[in-house]
Coordinates of C-alpha atoms in Angstrom, one line a residue:
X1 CA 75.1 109.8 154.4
X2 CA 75.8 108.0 157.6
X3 CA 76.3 104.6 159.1
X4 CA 77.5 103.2 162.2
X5 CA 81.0 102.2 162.2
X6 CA 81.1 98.8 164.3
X7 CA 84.8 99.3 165.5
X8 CA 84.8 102.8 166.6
X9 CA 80.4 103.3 167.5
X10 CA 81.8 106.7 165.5
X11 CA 79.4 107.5 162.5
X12 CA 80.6 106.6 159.0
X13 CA 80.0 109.6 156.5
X14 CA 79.2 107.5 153.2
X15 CA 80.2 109.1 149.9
X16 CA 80.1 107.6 146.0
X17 CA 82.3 109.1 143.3
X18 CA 80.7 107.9 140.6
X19 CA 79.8 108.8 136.9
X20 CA 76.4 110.1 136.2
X21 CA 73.4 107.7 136.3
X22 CA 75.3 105.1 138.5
X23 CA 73.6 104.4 141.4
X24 CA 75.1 105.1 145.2
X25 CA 74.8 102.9 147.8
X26 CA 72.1 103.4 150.7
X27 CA 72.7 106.5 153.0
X28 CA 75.2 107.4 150.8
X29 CA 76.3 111.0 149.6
X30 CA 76.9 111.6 145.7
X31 CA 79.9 113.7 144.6
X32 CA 79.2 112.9 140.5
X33 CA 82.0 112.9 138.8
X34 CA 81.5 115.6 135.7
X35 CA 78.9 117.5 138.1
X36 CA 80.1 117.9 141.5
X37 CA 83.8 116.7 141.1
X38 CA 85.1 118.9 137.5
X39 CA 87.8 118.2 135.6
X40 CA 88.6 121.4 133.8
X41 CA 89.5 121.0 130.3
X42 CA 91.9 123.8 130.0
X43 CA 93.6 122.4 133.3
X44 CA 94.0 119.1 131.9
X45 CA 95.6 120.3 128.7
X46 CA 97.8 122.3 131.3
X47 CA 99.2 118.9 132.9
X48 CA 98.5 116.0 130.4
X49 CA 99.9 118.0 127.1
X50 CA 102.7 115.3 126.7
X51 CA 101.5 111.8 128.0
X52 CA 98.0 111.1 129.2
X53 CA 98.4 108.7 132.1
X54 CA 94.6 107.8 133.7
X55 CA 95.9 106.8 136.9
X56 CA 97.0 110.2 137.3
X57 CA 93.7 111.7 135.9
X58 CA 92.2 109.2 138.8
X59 CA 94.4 110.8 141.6
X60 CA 92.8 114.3 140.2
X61 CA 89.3 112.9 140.7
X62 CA 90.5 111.2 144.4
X63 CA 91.8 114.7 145.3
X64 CA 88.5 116.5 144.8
X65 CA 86.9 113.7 146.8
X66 CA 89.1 114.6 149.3
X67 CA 87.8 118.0 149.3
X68 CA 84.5 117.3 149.0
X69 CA 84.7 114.9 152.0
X70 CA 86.5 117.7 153.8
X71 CA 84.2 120.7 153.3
X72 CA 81.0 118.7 153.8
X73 CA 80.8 117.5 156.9
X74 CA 81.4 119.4 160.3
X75 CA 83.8 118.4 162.4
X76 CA 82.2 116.8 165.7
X77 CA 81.6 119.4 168.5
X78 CA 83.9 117.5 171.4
X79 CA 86.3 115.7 168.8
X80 CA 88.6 116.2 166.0
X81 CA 88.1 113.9 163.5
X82 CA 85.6 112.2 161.2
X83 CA 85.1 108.6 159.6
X84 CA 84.9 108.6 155.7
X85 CA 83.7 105.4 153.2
X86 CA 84.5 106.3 149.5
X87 CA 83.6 104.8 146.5
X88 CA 85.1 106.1 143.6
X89 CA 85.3 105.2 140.0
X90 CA 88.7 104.5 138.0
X91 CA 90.2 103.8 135.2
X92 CA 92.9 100.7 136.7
X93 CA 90.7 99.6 140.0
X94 CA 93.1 96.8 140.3
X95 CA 95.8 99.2 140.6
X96 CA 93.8 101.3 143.1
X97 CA 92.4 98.6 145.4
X98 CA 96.1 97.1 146.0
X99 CA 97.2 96.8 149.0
X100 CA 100.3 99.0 148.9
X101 CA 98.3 101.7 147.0
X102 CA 95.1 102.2 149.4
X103 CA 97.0 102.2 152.4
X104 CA 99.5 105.0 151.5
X105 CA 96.7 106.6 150.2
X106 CA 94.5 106.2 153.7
X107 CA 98.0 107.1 155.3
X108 CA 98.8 110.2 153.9
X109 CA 95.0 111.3 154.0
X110 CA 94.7 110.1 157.7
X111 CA 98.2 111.4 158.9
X112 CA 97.0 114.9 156.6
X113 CA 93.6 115.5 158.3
X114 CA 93.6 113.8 161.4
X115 CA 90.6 111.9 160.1
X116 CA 90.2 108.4 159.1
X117 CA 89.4 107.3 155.0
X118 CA 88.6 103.9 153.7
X119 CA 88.6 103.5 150.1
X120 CA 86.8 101.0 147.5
X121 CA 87.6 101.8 143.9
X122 CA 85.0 100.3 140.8
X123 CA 85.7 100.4 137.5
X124 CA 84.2 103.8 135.3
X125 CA 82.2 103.1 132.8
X126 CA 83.5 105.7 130.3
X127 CA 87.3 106.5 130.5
X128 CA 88.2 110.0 130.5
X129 CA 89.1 111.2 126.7
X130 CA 92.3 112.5 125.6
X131 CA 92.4 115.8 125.0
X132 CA 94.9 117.6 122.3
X133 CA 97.4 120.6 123.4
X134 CA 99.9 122.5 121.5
X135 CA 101.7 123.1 124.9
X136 CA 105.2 122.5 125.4
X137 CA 107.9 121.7 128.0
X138 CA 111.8 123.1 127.2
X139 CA 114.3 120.6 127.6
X140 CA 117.0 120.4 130.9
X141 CA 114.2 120.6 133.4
X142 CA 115.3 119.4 136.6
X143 CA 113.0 121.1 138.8
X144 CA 109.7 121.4 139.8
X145 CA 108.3 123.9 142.6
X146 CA 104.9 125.1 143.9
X147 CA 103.8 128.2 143.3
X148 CA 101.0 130.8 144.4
X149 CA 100.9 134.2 145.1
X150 CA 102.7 134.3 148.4
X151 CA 105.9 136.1 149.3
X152 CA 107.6 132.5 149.8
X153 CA 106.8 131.5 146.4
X154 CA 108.5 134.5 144.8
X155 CA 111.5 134.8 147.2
X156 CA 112.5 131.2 146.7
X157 CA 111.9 131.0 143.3
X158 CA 114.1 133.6 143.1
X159 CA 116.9 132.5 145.3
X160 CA 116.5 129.0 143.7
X161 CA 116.9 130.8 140.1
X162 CA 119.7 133.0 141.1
X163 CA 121.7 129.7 142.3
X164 CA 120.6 127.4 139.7
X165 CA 119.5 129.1 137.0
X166 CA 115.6 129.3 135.9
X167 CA 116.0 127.6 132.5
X168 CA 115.5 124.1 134.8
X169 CA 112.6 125.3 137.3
X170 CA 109.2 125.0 136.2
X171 CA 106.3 126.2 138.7
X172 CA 103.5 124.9 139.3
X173 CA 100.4 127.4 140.1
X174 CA 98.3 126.4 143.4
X175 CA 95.8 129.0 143.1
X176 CA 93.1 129.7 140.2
X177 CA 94.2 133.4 140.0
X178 CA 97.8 134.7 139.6
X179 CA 99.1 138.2 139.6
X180 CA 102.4 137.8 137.8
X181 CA 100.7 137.2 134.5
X182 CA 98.2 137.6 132.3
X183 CA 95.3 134.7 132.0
X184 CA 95.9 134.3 128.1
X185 CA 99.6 133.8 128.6
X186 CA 99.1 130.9 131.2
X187 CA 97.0 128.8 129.0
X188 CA 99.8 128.3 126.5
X189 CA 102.1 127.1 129.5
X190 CA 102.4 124.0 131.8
X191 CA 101.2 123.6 135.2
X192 CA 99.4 126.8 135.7
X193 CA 95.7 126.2 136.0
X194 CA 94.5 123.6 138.6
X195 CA 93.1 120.4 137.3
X196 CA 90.3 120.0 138.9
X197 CA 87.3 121.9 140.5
X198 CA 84.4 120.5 143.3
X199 CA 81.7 122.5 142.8
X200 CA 79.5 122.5 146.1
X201 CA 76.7 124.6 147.7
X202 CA 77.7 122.7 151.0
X203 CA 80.5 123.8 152.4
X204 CA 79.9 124.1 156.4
X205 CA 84.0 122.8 157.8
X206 CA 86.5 126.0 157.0
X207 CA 89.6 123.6 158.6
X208 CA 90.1 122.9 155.1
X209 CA 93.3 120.3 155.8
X210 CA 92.6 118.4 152.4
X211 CA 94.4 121.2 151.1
X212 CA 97.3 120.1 151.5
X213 CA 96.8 117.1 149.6
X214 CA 95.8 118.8 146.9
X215 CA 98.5 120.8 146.5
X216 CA 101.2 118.1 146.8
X217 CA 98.9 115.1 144.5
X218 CA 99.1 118.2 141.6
X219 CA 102.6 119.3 142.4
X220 CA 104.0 115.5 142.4
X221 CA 101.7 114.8 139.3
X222 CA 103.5 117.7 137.3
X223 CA 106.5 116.5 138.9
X224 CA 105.8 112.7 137.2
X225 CA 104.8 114.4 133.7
X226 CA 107.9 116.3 133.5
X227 CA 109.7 113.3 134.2
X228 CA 111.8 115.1 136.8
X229 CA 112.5 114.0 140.7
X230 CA 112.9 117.0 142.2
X231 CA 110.4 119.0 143.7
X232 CA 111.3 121.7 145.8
X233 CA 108.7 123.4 148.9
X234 CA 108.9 127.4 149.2
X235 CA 107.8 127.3 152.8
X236 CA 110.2 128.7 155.2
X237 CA 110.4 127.9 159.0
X238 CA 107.5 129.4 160.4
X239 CA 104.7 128.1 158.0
X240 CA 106.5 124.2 158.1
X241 CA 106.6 123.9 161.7
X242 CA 104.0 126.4 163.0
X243 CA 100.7 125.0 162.3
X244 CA 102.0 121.8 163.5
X245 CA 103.4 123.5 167.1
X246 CA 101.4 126.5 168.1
X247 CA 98.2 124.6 168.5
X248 CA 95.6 125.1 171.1
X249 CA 92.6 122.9 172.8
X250 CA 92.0 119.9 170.5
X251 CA 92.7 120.6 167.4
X252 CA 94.8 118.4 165.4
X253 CA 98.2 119.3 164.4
X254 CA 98.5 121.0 160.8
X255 CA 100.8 118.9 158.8
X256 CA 100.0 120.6 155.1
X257 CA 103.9 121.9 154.2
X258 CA 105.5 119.5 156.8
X259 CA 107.6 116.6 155.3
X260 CA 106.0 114.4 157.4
X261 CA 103.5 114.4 155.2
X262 CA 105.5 115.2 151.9
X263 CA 106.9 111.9 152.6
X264 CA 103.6 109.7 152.7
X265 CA 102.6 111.6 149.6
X266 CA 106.0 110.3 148.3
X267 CA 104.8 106.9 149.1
X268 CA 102.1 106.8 147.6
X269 CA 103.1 108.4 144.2
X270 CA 105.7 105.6 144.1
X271 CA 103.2 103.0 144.3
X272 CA 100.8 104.4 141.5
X273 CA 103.4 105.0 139.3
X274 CA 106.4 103.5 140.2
X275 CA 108.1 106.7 139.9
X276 CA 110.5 108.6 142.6
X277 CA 109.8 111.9 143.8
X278 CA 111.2 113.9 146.0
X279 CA 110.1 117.0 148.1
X280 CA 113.4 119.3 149.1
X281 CA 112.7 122.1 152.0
X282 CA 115.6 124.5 151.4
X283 CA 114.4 127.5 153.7
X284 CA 112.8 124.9 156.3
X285 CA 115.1 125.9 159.0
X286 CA 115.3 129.8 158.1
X287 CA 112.6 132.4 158.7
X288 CA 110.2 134.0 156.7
X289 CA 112.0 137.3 157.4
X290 CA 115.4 135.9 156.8
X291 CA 114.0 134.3 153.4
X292 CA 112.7 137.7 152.2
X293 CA 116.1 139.2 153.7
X294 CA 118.3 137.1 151.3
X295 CA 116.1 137.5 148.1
X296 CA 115.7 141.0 148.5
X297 CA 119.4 141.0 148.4
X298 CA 120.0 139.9 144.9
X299 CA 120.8 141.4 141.8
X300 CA 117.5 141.5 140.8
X301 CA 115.1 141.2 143.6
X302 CA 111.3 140.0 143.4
X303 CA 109.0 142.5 143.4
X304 CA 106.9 141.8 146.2
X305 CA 103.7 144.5 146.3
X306 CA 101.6 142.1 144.4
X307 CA 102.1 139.1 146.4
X308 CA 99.1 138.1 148.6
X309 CA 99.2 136.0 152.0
X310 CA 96.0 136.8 153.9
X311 CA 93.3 134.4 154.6
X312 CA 90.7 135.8 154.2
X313 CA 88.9 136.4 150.9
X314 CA 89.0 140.1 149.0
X315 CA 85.1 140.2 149.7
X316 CA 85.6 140.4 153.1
X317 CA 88.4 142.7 152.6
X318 CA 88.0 144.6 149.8
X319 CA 88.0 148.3 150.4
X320 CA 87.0 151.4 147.7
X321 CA 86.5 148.6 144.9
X322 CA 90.2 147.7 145.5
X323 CA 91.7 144.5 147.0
X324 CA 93.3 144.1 150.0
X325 CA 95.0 141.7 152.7
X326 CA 93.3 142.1 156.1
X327 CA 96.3 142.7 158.2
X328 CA 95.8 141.3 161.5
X329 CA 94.7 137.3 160.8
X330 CA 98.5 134.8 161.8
X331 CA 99.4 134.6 157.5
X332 CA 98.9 138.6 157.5
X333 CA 100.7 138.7 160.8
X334 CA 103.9 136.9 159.6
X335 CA 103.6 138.6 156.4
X336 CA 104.0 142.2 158.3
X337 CA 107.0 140.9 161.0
X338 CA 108.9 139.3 158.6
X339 CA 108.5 142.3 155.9
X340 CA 110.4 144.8 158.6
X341 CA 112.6 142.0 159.7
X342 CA 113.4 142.5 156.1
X343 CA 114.3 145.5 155.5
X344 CA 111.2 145.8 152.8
X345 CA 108.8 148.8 153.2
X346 CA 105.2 148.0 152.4
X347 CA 102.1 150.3 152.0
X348 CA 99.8 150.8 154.9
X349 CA 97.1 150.9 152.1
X350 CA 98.1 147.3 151.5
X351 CA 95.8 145.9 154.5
X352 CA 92.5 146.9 155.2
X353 CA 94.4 147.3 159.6
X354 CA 96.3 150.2 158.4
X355 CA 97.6 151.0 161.7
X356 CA 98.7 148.3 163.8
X357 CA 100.4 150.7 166.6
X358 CA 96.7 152.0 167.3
X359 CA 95.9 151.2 171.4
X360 CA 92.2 150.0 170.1
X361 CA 91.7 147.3 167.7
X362 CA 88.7 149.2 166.0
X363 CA 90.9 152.4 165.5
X364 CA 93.5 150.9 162.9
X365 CA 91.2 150.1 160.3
X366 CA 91.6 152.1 157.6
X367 CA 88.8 155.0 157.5
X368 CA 85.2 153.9 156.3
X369 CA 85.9 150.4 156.2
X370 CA 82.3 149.0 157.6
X371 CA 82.4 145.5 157.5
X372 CA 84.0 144.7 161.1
X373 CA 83.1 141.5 161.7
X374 CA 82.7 139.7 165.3
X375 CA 85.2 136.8 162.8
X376 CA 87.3 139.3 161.7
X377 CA 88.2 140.1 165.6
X378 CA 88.7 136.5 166.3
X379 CA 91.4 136.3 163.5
X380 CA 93.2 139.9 164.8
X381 CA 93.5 137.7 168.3
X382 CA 94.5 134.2 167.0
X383 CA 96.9 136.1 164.4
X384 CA 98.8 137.6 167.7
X385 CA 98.6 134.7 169.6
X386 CA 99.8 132.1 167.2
X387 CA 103.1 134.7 166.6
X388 CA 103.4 134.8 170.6
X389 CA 103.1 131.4 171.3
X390 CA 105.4 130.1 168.4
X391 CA 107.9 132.7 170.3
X392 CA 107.5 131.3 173.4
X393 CA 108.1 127.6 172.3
X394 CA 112.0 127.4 172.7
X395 CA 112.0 129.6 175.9
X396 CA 109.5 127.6 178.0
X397 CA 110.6 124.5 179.8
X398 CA 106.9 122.9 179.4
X399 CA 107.8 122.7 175.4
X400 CA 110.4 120.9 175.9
X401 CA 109.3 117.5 175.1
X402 CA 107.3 118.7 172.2
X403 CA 110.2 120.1 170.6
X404 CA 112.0 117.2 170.8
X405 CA 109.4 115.1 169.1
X406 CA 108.8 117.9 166.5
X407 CA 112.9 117.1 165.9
X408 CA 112.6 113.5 165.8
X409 CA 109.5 113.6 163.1
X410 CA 111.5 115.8 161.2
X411 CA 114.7 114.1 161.6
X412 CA 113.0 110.9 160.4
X413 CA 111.3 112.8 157.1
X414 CA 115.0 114.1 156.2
X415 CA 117.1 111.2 157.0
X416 CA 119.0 113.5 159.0
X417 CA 120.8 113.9 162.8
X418 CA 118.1 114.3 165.5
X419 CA 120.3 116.2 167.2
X420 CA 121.1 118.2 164.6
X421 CA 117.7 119.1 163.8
X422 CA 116.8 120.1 167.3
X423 CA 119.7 122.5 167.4
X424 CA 117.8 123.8 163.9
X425 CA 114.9 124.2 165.2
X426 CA 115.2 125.8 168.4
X427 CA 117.4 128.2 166.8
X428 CA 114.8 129.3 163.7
X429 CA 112.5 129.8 166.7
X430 CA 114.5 132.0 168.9
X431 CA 115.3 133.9 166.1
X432 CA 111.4 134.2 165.4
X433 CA 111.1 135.4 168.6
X434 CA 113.3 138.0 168.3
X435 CA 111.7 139.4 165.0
X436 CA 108.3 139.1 167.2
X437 CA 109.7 141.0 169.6
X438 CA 111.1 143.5 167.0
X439 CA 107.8 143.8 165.8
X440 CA 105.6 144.7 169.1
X441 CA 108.9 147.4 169.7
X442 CA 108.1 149.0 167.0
X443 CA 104.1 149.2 167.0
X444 CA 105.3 150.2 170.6
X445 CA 104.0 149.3 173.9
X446 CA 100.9 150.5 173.9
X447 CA 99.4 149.2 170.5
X448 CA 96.4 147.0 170.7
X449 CA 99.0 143.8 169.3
X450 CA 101.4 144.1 172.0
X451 CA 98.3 144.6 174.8
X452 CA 97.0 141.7 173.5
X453 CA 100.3 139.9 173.5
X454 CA 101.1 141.1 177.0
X455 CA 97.5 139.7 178.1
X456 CA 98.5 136.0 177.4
X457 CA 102.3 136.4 179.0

């Protein structure tokens, strides 16, 4: 599966997207399309119930390589990234192989994972076959917008519906569940089932970054099929920037909901297709707490108690044959600030870390939970420490610079004032520090989150 790159001296992970019964090249890796690399029927009746376009049905197949690449191979002990050689079968190589299309493709992928992808597409052997649906898309949609199970899915969905109207906003599911309706209603409506699936045994990297590309190649794909430009991003202020600020050692900044990377995957949609889309961040410069603030205020609020934002799946934190969030990881920490920032009262049963105001880590888990993992500890600290450190971005002289690059990038993605979107920024974080600080007041001084807070100040 390797070869030595001759530029870099940096091994070159080999991997062939091919149908079945072609064969791969020498040290290669096979990711067979059908076998490894799914596409799921009911998914594609989902997406393609209108026009059946096979250089989108490619992009599917190019996303799942993605992930397979992704999930495969371990990141190097002393370095971030990795050097990947695809192969894949299409239905247009011409297309693929252009010049304009492979490198917004290795762009966007690159810029995505801090890793580096080259690309050779082949012809398949066997185009993909039509399949029929009696699925249908109203008319006046104007809008299309991601959508999982998270609180910033439902809140902005319903601010953007209160404003708008929902008659024009179609969502597009992210996630192979979904809480807010029943599995035999989704398969008579667009968008909601995924695709695609890669079906692997070998999953050893959990940075997962691919993700991101996933979500916005489906997203703009829907986007392209319902013949609409707009495409509007639920993440508010935290998620966008944080991933991409609050980083620590090596690691490569996390650019999955930024619209750095929207843009690139604007790109390269535009050169497949020749059709403009557009990804709009209307809560990028507010807080998670102020989103859920505003669409708790409406007429009709979201209901918000089966929403989901933990990271960690409900076998690891499943508790008396019931599901629940974990409570302490950063997503479960954000979920719980911005909640009381809020003004929205939430369970304790909800999280398996029923009582974050207990001095001992071990002592707010929720009575006869067993499975306290030596991982599960490592998320409770990150969780605290990515909220502290995203506070102390705007206060600390040493960020200075890096806020003003952050602007700049961001300036440049929204074609807007630089200085204007430093003012933005530094002003979403101060008030996410002061929701932090809210927080650790009210566990109270003596919790295990505000000891392990007060350990890094």
């Amino acid at each position: 599966m390797t070869a030595l790159n001759t530029v870099s001296g940096q091994p070159t992970f080999l991997v062939d997207v091919l149908e079945p019964g072609v064969a791969v090249r020498a040290e290669s890796s096979a990711a067979v399309i059908g076998e490894v690399i799914e596409l799921d029927t009911e998914g594609l009746e989902s997406y393609f119930f209108a026009d059946w376009n096979p250089t989108l049905i490619d992009l599917l197949v190019v996303a799942g390589a993605a992930e397979f690449c992704d999930a495969v191979k371990r990141r190097p002990l002393h370095q971030w990234g990795r050097h990947f050689d695809l192969r894949i079968a299409v239905h247009d190589p011409a297309l693929w192989n252009s010049e304009a299309v492979k490198t917004a493709l290795e762009d966007a992928l690159g810029y995505l994972t801090g890793d580096v992808w080259r690309f050779t597409f082949v012809p398949r052997r066997k185009a993909v076959e039509r399949r029929n649906s009696t699925l249908d898309l109203a008319g006046g949609v104007t809008t299309v917008m991601p959508y999982s199970d998270g609180l910033d899915s439902r809140a902005v969905h319903a601010l953007v519906a209160a404003k708008e109207g929902a008659a024009g906003l179609v969502r597009v599911r992210l996630g192979s569940g979904g809480v807010d309706q029943p599995r035999s209603k989704k398969k008579r409506q667009p968008f909601t089932v995924v695709p695609y699936k890669v079906n692997s045994s070998e999953r050893v990297e959990t940075s997962a970054r691919s993700r991101g590309f996933k979500f916005a190649a489906v997203t703009g794909i829907a986007a392209i099929l319902a013949k609409v430009e707009r495409i509007v991003v639920t993440e508010s202020g935290q998620g966008a920037f944080g991933p991409m600020l609050a980083v620590s050692g090596q690691i490569y900044p996390d650019y999955r909901v930024h619209p750095t990377f929207s843009r690139r995957m604007e790109r390269l949609l535009f050169a497949l297709t020749g059709r403009a889309v557009h990804y709009e961040y209307p809560r990028l410069f507010s807080t998670k707490g102020e989103t859920l603030r505003a669409a708790n205020a409406l007429r009709q609020p979201p209901t918000w108690n089966d929403t989901r934002s933990c990271w960690q799946q409900s076998r690891q934190t499943g508790f008396d044959g019931k599901r629940r969030q974990c409570g302490v990881c950063a997503a479960c920490m954000l979920r719980r600030v911005s909640m009381l920032s809020a003004g929205i009262d939430e369970p304790a049963s909800a999280y398996v870390w029923e009582r974050l105001s207990a001095e001992q880590y071990e002592d707010g888990v929720v009575d006869g939970f067993v499975k306290l993992t030596p991982a599960l500890r490592a998320y409770a600290v990150a969780g605290v420490l990515h909220m502290d450190h995203l506070a102390d971005l705007v206060e600390s002289p040493l960020h200075a610079r890096q806020l003003r690059h952050a602007a700049r990038d961001a300036a440049e993605a929204l074609s807007a004032d630089r200085v204007e979107v430093e003012e933005q920024l530094r002003s979403m974080l101060e008030r996410h520090a002061e929701e932090w600080r809210a927080f650790r007041k009210f566990l109270g001084p003596r919790s295990f989150v505000s000891q392990l807070a007060s350990a890094r100040s």
